[in-house]
Short mmCIF file of C-alpha atoms in Angstrom, two decimals:
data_model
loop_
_atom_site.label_atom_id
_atom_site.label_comp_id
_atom_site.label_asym_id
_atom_site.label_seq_id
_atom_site.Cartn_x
_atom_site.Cartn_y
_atom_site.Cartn_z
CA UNK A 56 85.43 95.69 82.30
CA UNK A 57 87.25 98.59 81.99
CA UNK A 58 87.25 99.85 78.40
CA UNK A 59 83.78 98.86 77.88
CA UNK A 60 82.53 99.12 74.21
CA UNK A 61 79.01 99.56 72.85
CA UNK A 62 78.45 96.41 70.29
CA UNK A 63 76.69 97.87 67.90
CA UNK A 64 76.51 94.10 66.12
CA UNK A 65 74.89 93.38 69.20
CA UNK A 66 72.16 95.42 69.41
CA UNK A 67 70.79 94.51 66.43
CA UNK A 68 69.85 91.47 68.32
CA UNK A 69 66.35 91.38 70.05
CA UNK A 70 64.97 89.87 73.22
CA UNK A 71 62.96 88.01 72.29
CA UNK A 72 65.56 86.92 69.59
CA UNK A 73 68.35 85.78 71.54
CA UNK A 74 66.22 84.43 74.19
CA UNK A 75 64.92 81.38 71.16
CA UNK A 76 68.44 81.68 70.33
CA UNK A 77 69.30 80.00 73.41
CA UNK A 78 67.85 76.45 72.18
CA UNK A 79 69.08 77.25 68.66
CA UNK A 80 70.17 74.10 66.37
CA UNK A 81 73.91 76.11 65.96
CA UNK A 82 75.75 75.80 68.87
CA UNK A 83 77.32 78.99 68.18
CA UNK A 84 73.85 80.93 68.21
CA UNK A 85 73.24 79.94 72.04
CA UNK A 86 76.58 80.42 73.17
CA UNK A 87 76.51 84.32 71.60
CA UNK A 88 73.08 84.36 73.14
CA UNK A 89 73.63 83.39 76.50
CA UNK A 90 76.66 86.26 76.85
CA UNK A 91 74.63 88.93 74.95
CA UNK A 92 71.59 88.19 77.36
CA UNK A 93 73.81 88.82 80.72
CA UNK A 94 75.24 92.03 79.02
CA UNK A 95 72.33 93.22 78.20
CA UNK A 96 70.42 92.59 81.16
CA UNK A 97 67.47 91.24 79.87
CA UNK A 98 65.87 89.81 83.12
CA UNK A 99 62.89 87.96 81.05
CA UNK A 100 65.99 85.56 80.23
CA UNK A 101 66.58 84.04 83.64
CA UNK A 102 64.40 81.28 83.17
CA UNK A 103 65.58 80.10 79.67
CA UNK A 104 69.32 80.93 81.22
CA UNK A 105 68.22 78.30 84.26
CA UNK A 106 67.79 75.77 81.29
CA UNK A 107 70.86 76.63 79.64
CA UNK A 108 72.94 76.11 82.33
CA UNK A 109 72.52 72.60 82.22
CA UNK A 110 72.59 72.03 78.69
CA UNK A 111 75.02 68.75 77.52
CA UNK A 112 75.25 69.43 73.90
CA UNK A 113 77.90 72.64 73.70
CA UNK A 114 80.71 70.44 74.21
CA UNK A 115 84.68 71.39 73.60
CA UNK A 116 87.01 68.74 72.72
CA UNK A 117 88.59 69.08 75.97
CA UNK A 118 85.00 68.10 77.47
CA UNK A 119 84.10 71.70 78.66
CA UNK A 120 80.60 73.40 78.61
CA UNK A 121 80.98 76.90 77.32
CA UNK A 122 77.38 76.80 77.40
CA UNK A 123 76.98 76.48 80.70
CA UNK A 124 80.04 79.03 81.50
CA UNK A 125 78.22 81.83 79.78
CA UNK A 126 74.75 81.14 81.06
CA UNK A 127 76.00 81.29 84.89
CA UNK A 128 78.41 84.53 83.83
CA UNK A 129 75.22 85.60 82.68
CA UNK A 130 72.89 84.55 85.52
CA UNK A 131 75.12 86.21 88.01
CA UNK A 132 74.78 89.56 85.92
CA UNK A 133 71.28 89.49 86.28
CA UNK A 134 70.82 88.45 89.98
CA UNK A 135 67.89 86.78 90.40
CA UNK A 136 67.97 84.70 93.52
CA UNK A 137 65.90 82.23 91.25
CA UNK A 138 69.13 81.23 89.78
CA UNK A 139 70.51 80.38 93.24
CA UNK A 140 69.98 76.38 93.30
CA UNK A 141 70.82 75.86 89.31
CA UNK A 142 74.05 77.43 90.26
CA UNK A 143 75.01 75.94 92.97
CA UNK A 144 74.32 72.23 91.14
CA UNK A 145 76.72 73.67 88.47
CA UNK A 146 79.76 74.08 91.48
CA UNK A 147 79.85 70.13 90.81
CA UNK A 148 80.44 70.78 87.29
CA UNK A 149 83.11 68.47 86.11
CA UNK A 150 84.17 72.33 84.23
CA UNK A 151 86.63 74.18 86.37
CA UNK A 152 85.19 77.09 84.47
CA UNK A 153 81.64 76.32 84.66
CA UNK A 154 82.66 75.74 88.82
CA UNK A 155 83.77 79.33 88.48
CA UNK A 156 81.63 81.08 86.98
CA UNK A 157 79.09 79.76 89.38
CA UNK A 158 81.06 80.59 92.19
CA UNK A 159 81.82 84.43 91.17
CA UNK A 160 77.75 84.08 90.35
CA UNK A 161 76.35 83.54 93.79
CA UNK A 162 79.04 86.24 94.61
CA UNK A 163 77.42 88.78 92.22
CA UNK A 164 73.69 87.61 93.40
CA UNK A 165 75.12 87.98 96.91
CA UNK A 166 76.42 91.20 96.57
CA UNK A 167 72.86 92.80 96.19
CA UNK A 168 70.67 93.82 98.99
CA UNK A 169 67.89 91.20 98.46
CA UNK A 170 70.95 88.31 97.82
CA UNK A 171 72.53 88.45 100.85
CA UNK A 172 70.14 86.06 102.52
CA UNK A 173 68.37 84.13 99.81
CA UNK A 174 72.74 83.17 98.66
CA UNK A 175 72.83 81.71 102.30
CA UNK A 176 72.05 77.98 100.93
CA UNK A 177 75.10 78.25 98.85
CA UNK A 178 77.46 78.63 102.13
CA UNK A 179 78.04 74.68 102.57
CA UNK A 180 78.28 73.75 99.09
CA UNK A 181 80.91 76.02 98.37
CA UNK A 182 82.83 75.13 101.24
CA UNK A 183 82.89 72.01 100.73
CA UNK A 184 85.36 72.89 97.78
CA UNK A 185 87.86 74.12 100.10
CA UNK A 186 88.12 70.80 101.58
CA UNK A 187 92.24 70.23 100.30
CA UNK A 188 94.62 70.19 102.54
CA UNK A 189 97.54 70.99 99.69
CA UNK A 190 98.09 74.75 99.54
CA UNK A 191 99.33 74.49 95.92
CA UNK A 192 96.86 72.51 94.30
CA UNK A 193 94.81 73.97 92.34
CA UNK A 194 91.92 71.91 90.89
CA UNK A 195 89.27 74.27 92.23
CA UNK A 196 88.35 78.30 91.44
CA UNK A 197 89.95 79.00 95.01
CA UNK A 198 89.48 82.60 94.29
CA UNK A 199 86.17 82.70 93.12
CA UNK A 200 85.15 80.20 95.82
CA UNK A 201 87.01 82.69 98.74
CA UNK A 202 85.42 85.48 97.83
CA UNK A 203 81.94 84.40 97.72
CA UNK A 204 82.48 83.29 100.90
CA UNK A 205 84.00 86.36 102.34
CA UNK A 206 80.88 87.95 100.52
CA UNK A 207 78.01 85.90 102.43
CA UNK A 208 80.12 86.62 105.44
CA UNK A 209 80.75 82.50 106.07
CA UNK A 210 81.81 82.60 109.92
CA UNK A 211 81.10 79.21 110.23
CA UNK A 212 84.05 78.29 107.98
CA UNK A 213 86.45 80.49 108.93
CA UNK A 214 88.91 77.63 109.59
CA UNK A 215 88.59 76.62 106.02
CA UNK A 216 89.58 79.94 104.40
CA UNK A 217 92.24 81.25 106.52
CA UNK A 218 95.21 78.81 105.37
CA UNK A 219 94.63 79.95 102.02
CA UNK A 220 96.33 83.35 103.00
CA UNK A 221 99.59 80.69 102.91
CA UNK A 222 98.36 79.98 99.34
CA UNK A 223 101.45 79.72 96.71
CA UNK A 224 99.68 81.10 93.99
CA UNK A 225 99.39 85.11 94.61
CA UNK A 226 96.72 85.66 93.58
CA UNK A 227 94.60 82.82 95.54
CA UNK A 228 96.17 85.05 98.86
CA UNK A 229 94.72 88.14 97.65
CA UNK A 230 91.33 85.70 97.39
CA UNK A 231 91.59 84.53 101.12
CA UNK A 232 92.81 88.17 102.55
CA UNK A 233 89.49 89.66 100.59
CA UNK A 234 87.50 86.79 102.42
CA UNK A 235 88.79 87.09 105.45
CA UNK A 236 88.16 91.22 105.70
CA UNK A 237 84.44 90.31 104.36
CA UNK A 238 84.08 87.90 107.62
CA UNK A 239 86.03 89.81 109.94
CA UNK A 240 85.98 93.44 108.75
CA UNK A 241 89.65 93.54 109.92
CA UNK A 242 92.06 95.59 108.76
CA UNK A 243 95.33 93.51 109.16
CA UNK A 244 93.49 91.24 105.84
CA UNK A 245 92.71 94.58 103.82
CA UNK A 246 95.69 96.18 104.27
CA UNK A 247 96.84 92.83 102.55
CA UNK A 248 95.44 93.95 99.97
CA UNK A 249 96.99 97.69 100.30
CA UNK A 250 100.25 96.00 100.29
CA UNK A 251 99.94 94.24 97.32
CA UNK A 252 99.49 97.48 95.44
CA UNK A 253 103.53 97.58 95.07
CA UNK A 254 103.76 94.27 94.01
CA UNK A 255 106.24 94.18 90.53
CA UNK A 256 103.42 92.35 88.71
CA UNK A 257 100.75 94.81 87.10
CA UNK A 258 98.15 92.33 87.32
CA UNK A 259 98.72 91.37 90.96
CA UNK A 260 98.10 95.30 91.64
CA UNK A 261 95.12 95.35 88.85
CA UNK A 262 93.52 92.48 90.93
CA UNK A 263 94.57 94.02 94.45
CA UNK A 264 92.94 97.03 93.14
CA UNK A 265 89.78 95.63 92.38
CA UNK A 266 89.62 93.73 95.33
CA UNK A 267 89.85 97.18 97.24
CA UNK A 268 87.28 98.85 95.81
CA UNK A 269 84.91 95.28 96.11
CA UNK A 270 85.13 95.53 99.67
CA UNK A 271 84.78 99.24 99.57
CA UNK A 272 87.84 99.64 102.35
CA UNK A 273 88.05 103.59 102.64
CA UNK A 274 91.41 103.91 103.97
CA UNK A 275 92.95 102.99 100.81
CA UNK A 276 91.41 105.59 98.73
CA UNK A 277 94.91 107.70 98.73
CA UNK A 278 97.32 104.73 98.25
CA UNK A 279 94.91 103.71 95.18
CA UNK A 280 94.49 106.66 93.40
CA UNK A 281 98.72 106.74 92.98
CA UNK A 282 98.85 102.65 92.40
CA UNK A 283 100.97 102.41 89.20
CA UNK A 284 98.38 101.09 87.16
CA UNK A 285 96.39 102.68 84.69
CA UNK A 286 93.80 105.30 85.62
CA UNK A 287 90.79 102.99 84.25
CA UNK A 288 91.19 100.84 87.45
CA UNK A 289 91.75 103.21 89.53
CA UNK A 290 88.78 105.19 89.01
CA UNK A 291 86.91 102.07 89.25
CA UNK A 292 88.11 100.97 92.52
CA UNK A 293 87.08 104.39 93.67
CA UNK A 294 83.78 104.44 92.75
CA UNK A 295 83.33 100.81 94.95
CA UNK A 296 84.79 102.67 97.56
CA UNK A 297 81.61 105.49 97.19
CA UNK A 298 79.14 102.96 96.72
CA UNK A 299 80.25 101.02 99.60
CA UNK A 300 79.97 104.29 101.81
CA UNK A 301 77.45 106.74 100.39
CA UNK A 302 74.53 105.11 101.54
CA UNK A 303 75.95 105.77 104.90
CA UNK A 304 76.40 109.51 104.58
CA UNK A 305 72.97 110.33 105.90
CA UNK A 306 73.43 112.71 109.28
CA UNK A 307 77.18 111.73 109.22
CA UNK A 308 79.21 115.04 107.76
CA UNK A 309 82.23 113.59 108.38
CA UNK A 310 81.84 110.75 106.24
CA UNK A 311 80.40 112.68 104.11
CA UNK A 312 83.93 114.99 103.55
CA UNK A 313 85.83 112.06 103.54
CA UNK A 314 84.14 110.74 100.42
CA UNK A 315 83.82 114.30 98.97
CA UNK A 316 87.81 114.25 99.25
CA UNK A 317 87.55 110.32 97.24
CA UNK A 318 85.69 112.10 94.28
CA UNK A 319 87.86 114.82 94.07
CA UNK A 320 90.82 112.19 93.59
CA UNK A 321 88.53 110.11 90.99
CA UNK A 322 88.36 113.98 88.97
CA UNK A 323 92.16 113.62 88.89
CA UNK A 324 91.88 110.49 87.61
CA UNK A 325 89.48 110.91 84.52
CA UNK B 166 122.01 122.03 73.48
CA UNK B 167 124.28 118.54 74.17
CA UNK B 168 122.89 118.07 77.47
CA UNK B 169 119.30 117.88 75.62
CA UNK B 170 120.87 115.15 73.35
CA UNK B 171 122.33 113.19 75.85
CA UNK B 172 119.21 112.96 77.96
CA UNK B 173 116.72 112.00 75.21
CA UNK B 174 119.85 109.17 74.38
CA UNK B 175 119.31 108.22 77.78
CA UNK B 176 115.71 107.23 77.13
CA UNK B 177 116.93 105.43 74.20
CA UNK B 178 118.86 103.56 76.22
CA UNK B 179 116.75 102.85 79.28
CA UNK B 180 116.99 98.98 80.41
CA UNK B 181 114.30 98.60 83.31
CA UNK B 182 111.09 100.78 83.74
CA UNK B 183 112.46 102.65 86.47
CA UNK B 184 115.54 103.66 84.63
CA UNK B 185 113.21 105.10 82.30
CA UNK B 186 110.84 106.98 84.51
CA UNK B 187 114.44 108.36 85.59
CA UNK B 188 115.88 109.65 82.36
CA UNK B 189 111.60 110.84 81.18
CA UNK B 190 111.62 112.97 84.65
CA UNK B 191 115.12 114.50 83.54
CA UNK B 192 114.41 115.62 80.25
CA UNK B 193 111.09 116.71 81.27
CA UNK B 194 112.69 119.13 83.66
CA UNK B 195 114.65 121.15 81.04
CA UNK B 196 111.35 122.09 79.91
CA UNK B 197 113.17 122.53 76.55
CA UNK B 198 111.22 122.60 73.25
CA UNK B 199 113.81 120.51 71.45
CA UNK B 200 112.49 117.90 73.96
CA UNK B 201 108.76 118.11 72.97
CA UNK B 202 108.92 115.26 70.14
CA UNK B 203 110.64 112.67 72.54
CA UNK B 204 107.90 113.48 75.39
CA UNK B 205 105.42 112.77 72.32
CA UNK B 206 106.81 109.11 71.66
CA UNK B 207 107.05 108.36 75.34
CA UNK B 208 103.15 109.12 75.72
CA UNK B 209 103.29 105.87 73.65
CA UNK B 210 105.20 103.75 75.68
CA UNK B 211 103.94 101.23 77.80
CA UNK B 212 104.91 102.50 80.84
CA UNK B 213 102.54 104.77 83.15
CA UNK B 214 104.93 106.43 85.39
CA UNK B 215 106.73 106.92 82.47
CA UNK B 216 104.05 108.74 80.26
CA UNK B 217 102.75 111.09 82.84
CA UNK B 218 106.12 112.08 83.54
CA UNK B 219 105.94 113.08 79.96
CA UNK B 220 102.34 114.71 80.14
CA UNK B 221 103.67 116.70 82.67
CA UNK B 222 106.95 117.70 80.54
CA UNK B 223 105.13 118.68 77.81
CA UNK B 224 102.41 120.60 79.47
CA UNK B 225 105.04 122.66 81.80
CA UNK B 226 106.09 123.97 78.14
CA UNK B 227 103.14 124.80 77.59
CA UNK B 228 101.71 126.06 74.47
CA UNK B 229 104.76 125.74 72.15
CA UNK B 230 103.96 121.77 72.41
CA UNK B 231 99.98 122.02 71.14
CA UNK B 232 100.80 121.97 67.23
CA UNK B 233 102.85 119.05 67.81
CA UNK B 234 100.38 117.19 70.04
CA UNK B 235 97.52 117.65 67.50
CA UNK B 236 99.66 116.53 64.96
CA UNK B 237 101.53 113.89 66.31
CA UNK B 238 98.16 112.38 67.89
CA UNK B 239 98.12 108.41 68.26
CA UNK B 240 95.29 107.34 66.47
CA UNK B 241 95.99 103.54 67.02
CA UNK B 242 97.19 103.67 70.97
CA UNK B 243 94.61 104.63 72.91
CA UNK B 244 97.04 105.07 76.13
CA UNK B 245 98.97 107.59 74.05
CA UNK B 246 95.58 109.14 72.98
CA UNK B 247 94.85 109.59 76.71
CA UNK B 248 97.86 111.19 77.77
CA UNK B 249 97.74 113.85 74.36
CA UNK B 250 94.19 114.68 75.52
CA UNK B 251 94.87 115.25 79.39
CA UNK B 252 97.91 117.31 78.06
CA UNK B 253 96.19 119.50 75.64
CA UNK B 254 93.65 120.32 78.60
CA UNK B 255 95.50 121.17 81.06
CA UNK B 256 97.50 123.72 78.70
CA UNK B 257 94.45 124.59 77.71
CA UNK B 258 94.93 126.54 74.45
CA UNK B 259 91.78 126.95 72.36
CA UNK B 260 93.14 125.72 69.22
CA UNK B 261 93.00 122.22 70.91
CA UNK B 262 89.01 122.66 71.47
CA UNK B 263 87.96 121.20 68.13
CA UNK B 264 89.99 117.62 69.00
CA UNK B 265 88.61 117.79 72.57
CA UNK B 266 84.85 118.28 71.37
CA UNK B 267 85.47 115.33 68.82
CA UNK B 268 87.27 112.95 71.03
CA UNK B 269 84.70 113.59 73.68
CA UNK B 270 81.97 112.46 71.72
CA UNK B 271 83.14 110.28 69.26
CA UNK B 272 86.32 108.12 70.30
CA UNK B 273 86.33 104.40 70.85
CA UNK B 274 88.17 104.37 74.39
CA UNK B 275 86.27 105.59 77.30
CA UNK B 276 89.51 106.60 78.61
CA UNK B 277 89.93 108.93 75.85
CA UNK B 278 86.71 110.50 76.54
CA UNK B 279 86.48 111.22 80.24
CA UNK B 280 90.07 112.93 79.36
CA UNK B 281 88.30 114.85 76.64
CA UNK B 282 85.35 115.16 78.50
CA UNK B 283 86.99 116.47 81.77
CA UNK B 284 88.88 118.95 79.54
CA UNK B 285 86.00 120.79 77.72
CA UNK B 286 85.33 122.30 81.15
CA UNK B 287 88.98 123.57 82.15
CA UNK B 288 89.71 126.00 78.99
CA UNK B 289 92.06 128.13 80.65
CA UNK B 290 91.15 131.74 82.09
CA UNK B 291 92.62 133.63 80.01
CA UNK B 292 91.40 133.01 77.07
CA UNK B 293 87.43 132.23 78.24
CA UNK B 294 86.60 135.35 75.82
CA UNK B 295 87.88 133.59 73.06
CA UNK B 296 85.80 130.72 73.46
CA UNK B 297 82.13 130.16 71.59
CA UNK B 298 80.93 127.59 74.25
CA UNK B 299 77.57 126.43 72.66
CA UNK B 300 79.45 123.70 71.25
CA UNK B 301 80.70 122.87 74.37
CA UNK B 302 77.61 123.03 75.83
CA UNK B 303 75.57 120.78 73.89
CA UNK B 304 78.24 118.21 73.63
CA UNK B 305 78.43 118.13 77.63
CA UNK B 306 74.67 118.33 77.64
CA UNK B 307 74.71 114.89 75.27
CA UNK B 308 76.97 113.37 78.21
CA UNK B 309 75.50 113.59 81.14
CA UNK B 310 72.74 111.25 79.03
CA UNK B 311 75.30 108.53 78.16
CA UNK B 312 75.24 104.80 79.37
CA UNK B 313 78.51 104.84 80.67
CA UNK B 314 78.58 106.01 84.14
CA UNK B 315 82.30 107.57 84.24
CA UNK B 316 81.20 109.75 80.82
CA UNK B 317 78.53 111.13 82.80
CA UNK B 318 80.57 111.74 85.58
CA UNK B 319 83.32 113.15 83.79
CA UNK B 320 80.78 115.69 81.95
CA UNK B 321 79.86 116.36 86.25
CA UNK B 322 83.46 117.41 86.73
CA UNK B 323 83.61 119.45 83.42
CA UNK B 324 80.49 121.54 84.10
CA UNK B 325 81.69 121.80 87.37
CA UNK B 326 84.62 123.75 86.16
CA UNK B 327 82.44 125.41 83.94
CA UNK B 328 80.43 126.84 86.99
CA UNK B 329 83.47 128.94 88.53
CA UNK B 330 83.93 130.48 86.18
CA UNK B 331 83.56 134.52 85.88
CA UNK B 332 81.68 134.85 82.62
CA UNK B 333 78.37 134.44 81.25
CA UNK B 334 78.95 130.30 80.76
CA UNK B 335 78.88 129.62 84.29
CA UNK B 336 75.13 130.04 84.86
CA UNK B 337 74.26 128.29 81.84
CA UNK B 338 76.34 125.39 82.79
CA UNK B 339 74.79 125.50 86.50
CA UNK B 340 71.38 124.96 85.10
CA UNK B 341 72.29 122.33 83.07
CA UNK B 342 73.47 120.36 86.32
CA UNK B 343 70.36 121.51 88.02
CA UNK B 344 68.14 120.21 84.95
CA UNK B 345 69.73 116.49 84.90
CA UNK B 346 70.02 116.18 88.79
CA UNK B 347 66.72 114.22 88.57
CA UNK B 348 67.43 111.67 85.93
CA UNK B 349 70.43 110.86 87.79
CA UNK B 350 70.33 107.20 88.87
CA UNK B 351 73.61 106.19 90.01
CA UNK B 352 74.94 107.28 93.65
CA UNK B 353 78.52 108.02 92.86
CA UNK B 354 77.59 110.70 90.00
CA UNK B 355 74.80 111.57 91.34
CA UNK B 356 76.74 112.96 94.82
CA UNK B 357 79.58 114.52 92.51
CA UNK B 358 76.54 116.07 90.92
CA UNK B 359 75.53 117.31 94.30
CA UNK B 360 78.56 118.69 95.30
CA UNK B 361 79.05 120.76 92.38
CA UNK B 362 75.93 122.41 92.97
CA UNK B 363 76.93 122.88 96.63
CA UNK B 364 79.85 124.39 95.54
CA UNK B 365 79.17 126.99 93.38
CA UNK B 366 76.17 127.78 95.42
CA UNK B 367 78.41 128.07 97.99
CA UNK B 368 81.60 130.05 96.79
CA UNK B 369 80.74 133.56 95.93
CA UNK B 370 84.26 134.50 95.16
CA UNK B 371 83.94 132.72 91.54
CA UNK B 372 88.00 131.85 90.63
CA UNK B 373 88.75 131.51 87.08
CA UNK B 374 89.44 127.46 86.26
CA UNK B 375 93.15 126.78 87.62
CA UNK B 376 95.24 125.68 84.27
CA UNK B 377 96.80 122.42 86.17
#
């Protein structure tokens, strides 16, 4: 995401192109197509995506579907609440991959303005993957599971996500602490978060840092822009922390300063 | 000059990241030339508290370090690439304009632009008569067009700079962030757009760019 490169072999594909691509005899063709589609936002694509997402021939030895891994990657780029029921079939994927890409899907889809409530359906079936009682397993996407949650604000679960802020796996915490501030909008679980941004592991802080700047929490926007990570991050965590807030700025000055101050620590950063 | 050997031998010898940070921050404070090429290699290290340490070494010496910036330039680490460009802009010597105008428009890393980018607008007061900015000008123009929403927004914060200053430039660069105000779709550079036109709208004492 962060050092993001024009693919100039890539645009010499066309729409229309990679969307018959998607049911091409090579295997190879559809997978390439079904990433390049999502990249490239071609919304025409959702439908023949929809299809994709169930295909059973793009097989790996292991018995994955990278198929269907790029197709909901790429669904979730687009979101179109059309895609809503295909992915949430593909959360019983026997793929762990193809289970998260779904999940961080509907997360995407629910993230937009006209998601929020069509993403609702997907509330049960994804908690229903939370259903362990063994904070260190790990045969589901916890994080990508969490987070959508957190994201369609899932009060009705609560009880589901909050043991997985005992989680072994670091990361899976950061998840549940995420989730929780989406559901509660407390700051004990972001600040969570803000803590982890001194954690010895770089990508424990990358992923706090992200985090942050997904849930927009404003308070952070000093501690972030010193992190010890690289600037790219950074600067992207800031800017969720302005789109999070500047539709709010309307007739509220004060706001308004405090996110003037957030871009003048994003200049510092560039 | 021992004490200058003995602290870049202490970077040599560095075992953890912070011990490093440690013996970068103490060489960078002698703010001795002899110092400038092992600043240079740390720019390349992997190690970020290390490397700005280093940017800032190098650009507290100032314009003895440019030649050796240019010339030692990464062209394989993009980190390192980074760090050279935010250095040579915030010394801000001319001679480093041509590298800034073609890293701005034409290097792989984004990184490596905004840097680039976001120096084109702080050439340093002093020498703003030197400067034939139509170069400049065009290339930030071509920006504030690109895909990539943090180019755009570093061009923003580059024409920004631009705007204070006292010289003919400023009004030219001013109209160019009145002129793409419209096309602007995304709310984070569109509001840094905004307040840059608030600004100098706003500030009648026009400063000359800080160098730092």
């Amino acid at each position: 995401m962060h050092e993001q490169q024009s693919n100039v072999a890539a645009n010499e594909l066309t729409t229309t192109v990679a969307i018959n691509q998607l049911r091409s005899p090579d295997l190879s063709l559809r997978y390439y197509a079904a990433w390049w589609l999502g990249k490239m936002r071609v919304h025409e694509a959702v439908d023949a995506l929809i299809v994709a997402i169930e295909d059973s021939e793009d097989r790996t030895e292991l018995g994955g579907y990278p198929l269907r891994r790029n197709a909901a990657r790429s669904l979730g780029k687009l979101g179109d609440i059309k895609a809503i029921p295909a992915l949430i079939f593909a959360l019983n994927c026997e793929d762990f991959y193809v289970r998260e890409a779904a999940a961080q899907a509907i997360e995407e889809i629910a993230s937009q303005p006209q998601g929020s409530i069509s993403a609702q359906v997907a509330v049960v079936p994804l908690a229903k993957l939370l259903s362990s009682q063994d904070y260190r397993d790990l045969e589901q996407p916890y994080e990508a599971i969490l987070e959508a949650l957190g994201r369609l604000k899932a009060n009705a679960f609560k009880h589901l996500i909050e043991p997985f802020l005992q989680h072994t796996v670091v990361r899976i915490r950061l998840a549940a602490a995420r989730s929780m501030y989406g559901l509660t909008g407390d700051d004990q679980y972001a600040d969570l978060l803000v803590d982890a941004l001194s954690n010895p592991d770089i990508n424990i802080r990358r992923v706090a840092l992200t985090d942050l700047g997904e849930i927009g929490y404003l308070a952070a926007a000093s501690v972030i822009a010193h992190a010890q990570t690289e600037n790219s991050f950074k600067l992207f965590a800031l800017k969720g922390i302005l789109d999070t807030h500047l539709p709010n700025v309307n007739q509220d000055s004060e706001l308004l300063e405090n996110l003037q101050q957030v871009m003048l620590l994003m200049d510092d950063l560039l | 000059m021992r004490n200058i050997d003995l602290l870049i031998q202490d970077i040599d010898q560095a075992h953890t990241p912070a011990q490093l940070v440690q013996a970068v921050h103490a060489l960078a404070d002698t703010r001795n030339e002899r110092a400038i090429p092992t600043l240079i290699s740390v720019l390349g290290f992997n190690n970020p508290g290390a490397a700005i340490a280093a940017m800032h070494g190098l650009v507290a010496i100032g314009r003895s370090c440019v030649d050796s910036l240019m010339s030692l330039m990464d062209d394989y680490n993009y980190g390192a690439r980074a760090y050279t460009v935010r250095a040579l802009a915030m010394i801000g010597d001319p001679k480093a304009l041509p590298i800034l105008l073609s890293c701005a428009k034409t290097d792989f890393s984004p990184s490596v632009r905004r840097a680039a980018i976001k120096g084109l607008g702080k050439i340093h007061g002093e020498w703003v008569e030197m400067i034939d900015y139509s170069e400049v000008l065009m290339t930030l123009q071509s920006m504030l067009k690109d895909q990539d929403w943090s180019i755009r927004y570093a061009a923003i914060v580059a024409l920004d700079g631009l705007g204070k200053l006292s010289h003919g430039i400023s009004t030219k660069a001013i109209a160019l962030l009145e002129s793409s105000k419209t096309h602007e779709s995304d709310l984070t550079v569109k509001s840094r757009m905004e307040m840059a036109l608030f600004r100098v709208n706003f500030d009648q004492d026009r400063q000359p760019v800080s160098c730092i």
